[in-house]
Coordinates of C-alpha atoms in Angstrom, one line a residue:
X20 CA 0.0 0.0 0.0
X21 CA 1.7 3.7 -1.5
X22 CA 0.6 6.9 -0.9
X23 CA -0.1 7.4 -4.5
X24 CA -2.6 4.3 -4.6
X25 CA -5.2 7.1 -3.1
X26 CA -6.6 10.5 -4.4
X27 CA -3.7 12.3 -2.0
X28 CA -6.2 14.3 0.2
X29 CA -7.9 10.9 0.8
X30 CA -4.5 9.5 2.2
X31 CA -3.5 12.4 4.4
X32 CA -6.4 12.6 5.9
X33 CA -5.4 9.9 7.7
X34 CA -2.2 10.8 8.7
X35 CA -0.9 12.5 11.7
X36 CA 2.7 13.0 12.7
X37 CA 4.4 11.0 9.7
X38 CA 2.2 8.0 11.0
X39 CA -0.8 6.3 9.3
X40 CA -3.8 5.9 11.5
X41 CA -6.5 4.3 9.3
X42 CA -6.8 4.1 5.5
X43 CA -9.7 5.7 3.8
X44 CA -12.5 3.7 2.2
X45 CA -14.7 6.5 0.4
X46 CA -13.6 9.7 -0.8
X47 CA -16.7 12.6 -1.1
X48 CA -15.9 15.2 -4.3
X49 CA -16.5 18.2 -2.4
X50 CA -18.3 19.7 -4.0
X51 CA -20.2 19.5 -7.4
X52 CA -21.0 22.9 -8.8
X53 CA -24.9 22.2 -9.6
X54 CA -26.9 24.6 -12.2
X55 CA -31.0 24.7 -12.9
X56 CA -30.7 25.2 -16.9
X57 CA -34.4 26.0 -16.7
X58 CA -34.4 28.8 -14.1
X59 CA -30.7 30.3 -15.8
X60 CA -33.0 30.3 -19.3
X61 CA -35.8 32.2 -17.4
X62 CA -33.7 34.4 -16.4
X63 CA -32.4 35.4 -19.4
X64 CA -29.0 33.4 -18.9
X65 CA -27.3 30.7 -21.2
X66 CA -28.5 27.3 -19.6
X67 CA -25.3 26.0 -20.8
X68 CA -22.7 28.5 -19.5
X69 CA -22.7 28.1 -15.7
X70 CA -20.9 30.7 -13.7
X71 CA -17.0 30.1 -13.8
X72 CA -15.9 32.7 -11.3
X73 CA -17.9 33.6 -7.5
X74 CA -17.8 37.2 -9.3
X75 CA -19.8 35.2 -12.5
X76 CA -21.9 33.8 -10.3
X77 CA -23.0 36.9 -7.8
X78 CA -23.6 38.6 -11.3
X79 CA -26.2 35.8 -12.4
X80 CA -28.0 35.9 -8.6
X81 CA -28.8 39.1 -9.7
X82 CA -30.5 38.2 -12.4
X83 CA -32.4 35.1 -11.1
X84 CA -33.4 36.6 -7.4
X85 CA -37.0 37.1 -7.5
X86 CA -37.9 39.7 -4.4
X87 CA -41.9 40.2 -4.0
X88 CA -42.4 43.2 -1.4
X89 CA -40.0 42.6 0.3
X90 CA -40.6 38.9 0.6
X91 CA -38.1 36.1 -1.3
X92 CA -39.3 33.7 -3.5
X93 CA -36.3 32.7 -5.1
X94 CA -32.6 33.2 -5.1
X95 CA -29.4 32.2 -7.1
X96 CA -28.1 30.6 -4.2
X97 CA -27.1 30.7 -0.5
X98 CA -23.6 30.8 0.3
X99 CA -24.0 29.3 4.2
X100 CA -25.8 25.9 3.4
X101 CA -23.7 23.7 2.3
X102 CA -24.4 21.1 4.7
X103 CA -23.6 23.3 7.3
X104 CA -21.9 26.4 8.0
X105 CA -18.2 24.9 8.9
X106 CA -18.3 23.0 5.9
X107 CA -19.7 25.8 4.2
X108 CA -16.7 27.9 5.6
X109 CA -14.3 25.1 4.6
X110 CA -15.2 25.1 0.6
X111 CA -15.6 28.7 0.0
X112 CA -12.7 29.4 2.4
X113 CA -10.6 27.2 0.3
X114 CA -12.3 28.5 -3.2
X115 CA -10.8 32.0 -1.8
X116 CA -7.6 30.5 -1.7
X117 CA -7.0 30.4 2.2
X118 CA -5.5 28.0 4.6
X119 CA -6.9 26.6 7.8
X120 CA -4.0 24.7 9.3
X121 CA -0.4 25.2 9.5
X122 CA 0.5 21.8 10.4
X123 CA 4.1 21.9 10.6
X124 CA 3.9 24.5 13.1
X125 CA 0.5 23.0 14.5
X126 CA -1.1 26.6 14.2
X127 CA -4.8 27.2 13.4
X128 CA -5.0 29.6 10.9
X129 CA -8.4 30.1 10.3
X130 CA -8.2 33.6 10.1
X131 CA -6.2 33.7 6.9
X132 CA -6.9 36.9 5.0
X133 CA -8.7 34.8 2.3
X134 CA -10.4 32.8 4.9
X135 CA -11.8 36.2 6.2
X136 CA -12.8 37.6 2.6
X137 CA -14.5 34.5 2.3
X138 CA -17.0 34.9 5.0
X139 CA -16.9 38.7 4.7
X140 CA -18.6 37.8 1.4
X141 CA -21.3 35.3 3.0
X142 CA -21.7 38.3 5.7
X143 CA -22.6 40.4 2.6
X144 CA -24.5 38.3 1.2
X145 CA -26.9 38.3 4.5
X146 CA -26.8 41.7 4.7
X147 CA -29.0 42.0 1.5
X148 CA -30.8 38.7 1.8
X149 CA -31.7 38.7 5.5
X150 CA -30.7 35.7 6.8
X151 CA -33.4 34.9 9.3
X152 CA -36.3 35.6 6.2
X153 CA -34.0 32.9 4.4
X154 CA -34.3 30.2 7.1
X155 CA -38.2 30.7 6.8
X156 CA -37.8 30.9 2.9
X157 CA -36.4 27.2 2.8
X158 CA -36.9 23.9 4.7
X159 CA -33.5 23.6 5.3
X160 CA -30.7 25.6 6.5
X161 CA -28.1 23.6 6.3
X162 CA -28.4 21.2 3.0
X163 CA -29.2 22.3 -0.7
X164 CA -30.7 18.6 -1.8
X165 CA -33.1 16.1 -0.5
X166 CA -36.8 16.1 -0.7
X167 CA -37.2 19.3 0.6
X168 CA -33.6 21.3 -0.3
X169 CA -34.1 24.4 -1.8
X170 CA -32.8 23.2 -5.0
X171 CA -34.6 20.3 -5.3
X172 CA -38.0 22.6 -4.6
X173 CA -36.1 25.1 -7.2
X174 CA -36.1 28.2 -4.9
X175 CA -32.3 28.4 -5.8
X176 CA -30.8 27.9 -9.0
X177 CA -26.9 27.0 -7.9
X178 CA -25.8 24.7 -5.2
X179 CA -22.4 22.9 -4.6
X180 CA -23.4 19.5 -3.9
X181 CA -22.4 16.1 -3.6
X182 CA -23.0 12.7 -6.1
X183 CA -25.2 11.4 -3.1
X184 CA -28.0 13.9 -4.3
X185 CA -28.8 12.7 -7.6
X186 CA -30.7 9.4 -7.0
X187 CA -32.7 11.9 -4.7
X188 CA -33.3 14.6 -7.7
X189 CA -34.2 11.5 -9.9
X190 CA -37.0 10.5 -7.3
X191 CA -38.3 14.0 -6.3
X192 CA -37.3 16.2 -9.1
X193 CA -37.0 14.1 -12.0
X194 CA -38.3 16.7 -14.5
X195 CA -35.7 19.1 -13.2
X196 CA -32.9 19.7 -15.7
X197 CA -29.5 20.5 -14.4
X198 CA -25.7 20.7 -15.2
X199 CA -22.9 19.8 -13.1
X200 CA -19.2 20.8 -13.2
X201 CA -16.5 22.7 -11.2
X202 CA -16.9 25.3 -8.5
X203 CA -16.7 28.9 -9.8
X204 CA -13.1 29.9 -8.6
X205 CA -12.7 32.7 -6.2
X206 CA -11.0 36.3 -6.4
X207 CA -7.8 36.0 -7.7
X208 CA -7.9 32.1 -8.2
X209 CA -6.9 30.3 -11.0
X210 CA -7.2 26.7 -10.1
X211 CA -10.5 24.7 -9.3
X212 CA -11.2 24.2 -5.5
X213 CA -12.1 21.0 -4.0
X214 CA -11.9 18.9 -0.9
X215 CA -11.9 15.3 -0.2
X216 CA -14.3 14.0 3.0
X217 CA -16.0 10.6 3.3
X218 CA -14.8 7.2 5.9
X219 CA -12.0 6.0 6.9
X220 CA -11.6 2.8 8.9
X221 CA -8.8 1.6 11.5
X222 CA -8.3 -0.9 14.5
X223 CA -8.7 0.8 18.1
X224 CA -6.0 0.5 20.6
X225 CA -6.3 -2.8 22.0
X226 CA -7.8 -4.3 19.1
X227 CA -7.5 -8.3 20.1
X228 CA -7.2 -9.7 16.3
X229 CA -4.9 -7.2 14.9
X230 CA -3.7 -9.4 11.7
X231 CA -6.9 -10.6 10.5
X232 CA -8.3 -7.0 11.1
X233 CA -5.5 -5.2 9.0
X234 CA -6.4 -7.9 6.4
X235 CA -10.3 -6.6 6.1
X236 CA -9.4 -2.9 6.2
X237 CA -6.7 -3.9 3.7
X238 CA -8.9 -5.5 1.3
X239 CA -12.0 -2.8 1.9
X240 CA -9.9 -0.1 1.7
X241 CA -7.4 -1.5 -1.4
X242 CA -8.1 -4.1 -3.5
X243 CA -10.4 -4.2 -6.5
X244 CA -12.6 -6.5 -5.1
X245 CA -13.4 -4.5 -1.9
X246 CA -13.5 -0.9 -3.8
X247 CA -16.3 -2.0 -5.9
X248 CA -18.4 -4.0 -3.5
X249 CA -18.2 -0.6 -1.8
X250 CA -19.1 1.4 -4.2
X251 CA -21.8 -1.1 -6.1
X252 CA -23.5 -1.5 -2.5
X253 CA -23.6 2.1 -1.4
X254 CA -22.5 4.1 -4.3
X255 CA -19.7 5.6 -2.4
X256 CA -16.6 6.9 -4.2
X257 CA -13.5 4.7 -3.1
X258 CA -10.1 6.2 -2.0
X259 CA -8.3 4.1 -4.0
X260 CA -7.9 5.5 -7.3
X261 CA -7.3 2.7 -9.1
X262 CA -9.9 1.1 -8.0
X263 CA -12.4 -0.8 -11.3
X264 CA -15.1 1.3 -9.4
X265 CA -14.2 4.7 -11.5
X266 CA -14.5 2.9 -14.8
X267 CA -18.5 2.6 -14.2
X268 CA -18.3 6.1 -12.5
X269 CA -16.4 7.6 -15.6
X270 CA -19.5 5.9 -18.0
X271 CA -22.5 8.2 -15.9
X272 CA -22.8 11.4 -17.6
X273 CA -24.0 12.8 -13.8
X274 CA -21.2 11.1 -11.8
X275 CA -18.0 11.3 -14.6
X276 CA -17.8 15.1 -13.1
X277 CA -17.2 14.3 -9.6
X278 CA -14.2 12.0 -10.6
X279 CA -13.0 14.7 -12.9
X280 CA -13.2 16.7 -9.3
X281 CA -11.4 13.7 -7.3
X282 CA -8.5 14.5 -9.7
X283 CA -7.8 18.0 -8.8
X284 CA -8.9 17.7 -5.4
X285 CA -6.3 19.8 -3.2
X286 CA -7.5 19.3 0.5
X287 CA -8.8 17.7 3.2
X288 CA -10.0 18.8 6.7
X289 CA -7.3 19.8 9.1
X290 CA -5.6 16.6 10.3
X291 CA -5.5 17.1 14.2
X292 CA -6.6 16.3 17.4
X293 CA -9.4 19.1 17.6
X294 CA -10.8 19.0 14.5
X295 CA -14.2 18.4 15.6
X296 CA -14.0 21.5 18.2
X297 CA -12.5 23.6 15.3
X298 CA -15.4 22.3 13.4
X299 CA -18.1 23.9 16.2
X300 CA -15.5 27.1 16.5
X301 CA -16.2 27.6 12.6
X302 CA -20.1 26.9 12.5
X303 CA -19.9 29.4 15.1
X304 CA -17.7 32.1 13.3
X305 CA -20.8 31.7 10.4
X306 CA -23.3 31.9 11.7
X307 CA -22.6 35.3 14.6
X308 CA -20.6 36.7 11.2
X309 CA -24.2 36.2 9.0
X310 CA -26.4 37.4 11.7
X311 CA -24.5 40.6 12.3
X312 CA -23.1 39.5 15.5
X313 CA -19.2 40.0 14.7
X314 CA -17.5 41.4 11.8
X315 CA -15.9 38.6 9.7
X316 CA -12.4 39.3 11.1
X317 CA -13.4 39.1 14.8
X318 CA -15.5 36.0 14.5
X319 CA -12.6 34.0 12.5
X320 CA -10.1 35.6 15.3
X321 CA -12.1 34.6 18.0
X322 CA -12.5 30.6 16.2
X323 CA -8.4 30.8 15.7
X324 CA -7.9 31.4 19.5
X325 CA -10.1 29.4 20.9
X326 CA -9.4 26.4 18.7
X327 CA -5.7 26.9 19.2
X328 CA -6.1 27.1 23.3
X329 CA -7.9 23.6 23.0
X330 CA -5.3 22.2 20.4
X331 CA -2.5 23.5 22.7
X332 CA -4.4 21.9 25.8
X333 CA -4.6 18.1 24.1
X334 CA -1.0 18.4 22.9
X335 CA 0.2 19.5 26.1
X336 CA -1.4 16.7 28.0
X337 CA -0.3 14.4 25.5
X338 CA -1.5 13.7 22.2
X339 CA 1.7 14.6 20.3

């Protein structure tokens, strides 16, 4: 087993201080860039040309934002749902072209200048659409798809979004006709954005049947055979690139744009023992910066200290 056998975010998202702690069994193209052709055409756009740049695609809101006294009934899209604010600070963070994590130096670094331009522009954003009218205007705040997403019920017209989606838009929205392809790059970007999550599996400490374990996450994780059961029985995208799996991905005109993402996926979430605290730090940072609570800068200053305090805490009693 090489490093190169997996999409590289896939296999250093499981490692942590030059040691490998699990090997990754699906890898989740984060994210799709999804377009409503129909509601582009209303609008007076080209269904075919999809927005290319966040600049593009604030331009083409304009046009498809519907506004009835005062009361929405449709935008382009909503910059803080997707599926949920950290993640949601985590894509367009990155599509900005910030960092989060220094992790030779084991700094947070959440508030990166292009980290804070990032949610400065979702903070704009709420400032003209307000936020607590959108969380009425939609079922749900935190995920574009599903039965009731606002772009499965066509109330926005752009959404990144995973592969998982599309067996649900073929069973509630089958009429609705879409495009998928790359997220619009940011300001001053050049290079498509993307991030890698999905499973990873490992032994715990203690583990009685180490061997005969390895072997199972080996074959899972590794092997032809294992990738595609995975990915025939739950449709999840394998780690292993070379797995037979992508052959049948790379023959579905809906899925062959998620592995053209897996290719030029660049990261992962921050490999480190408070990840999932850093997680809560940056929903939090979101959602006071949306609501008019903090200024951008403040909010992602306040989630880089207090995440570093904790991180500092766990390596200091420890966790190396």
């Amino acid at each position: 087993i090489k490093p190169d056998d997996f999409w590289t975010p896939s296999w250093n998202q499981t490692v942590y201080n030059n040691q490998v702690w699990a090997l990754t069994r699906s890898s989740d193209a984060n994210f799709g860039f999804f377009w409503n052709k129909d509601i582009f055409k209303e609008a007076g756009l080209d269904p075919e040309k999809p927005p290319t740049t966040v600049e593009e695609m604030d331009q083409m809101n304009e046009k498809i934002a519907k506004i009835n006294n005062g009361r929405i009934e449709r935008l382009g899209y909503i910059p803080w749902i997707v599926y949920g604010s950290s993640n949601s600070m985590f894509t367009w963070g990155w599509d900005f072209g910030g960092e989060f994590y220094d992790s030779q130096n084991k700094k947070i670094t959440a508030n990166d200048p292009n980290v804070v331009k990032a949610l400065q522009w979702m903070a704009d954003f709420a400032k003209k659409y307000d936020p607590t009218q959108i969380s009425g205007f939609i079922p749900s705040i935190t995920s574009p798809g599903g039965e009731n997403g606002p772009f499965t019920q066509r109330k926005i017209a752009m959404a990144p979004q995973g592969p998982w989606e599309i067996p649900s838009l073929k069973k509630y929205a089958p009429d609705l006709n879409y495009g998928i392809t790359f997220l619009p790059t940011g300001p001053g970007q050049t290079k498509h954005s993307s991030w890698v999550g999905g499973w990873t599996i490992g032994l715990p400490k203690g583990a009685k049947q180490k061997d005969a374990a390895f072997e199972f996450v080996k074959w899972l994780t590794s092997t032809n055979e294992g990738t595609t059961l995975g990915y025939d029985a739950q449709g999840q995208f394998p780690g292993y690139k070379k797995s037979p799996a992508f052959d049948k991905i790379q023959q579905s005109p809906t899925l062959k744009p998620f592995y053209e993402i897996l290719v030029e996926t660049q990261h992962q979430r921050p490999v480190m023992p408070a990840q999932a605290f850093f997680a809560s730090e940056l929903q939090r940072a979101v959602d006071s910066a949306i609501y008019g609570q903090k200024t951008a800068q403040q909010a992602l200053d306040d989630a880089t200290a207090n995440t570093q305090k904790e991180l500092d805490r766990i390596i200091k009693e420890g966790v190396q």
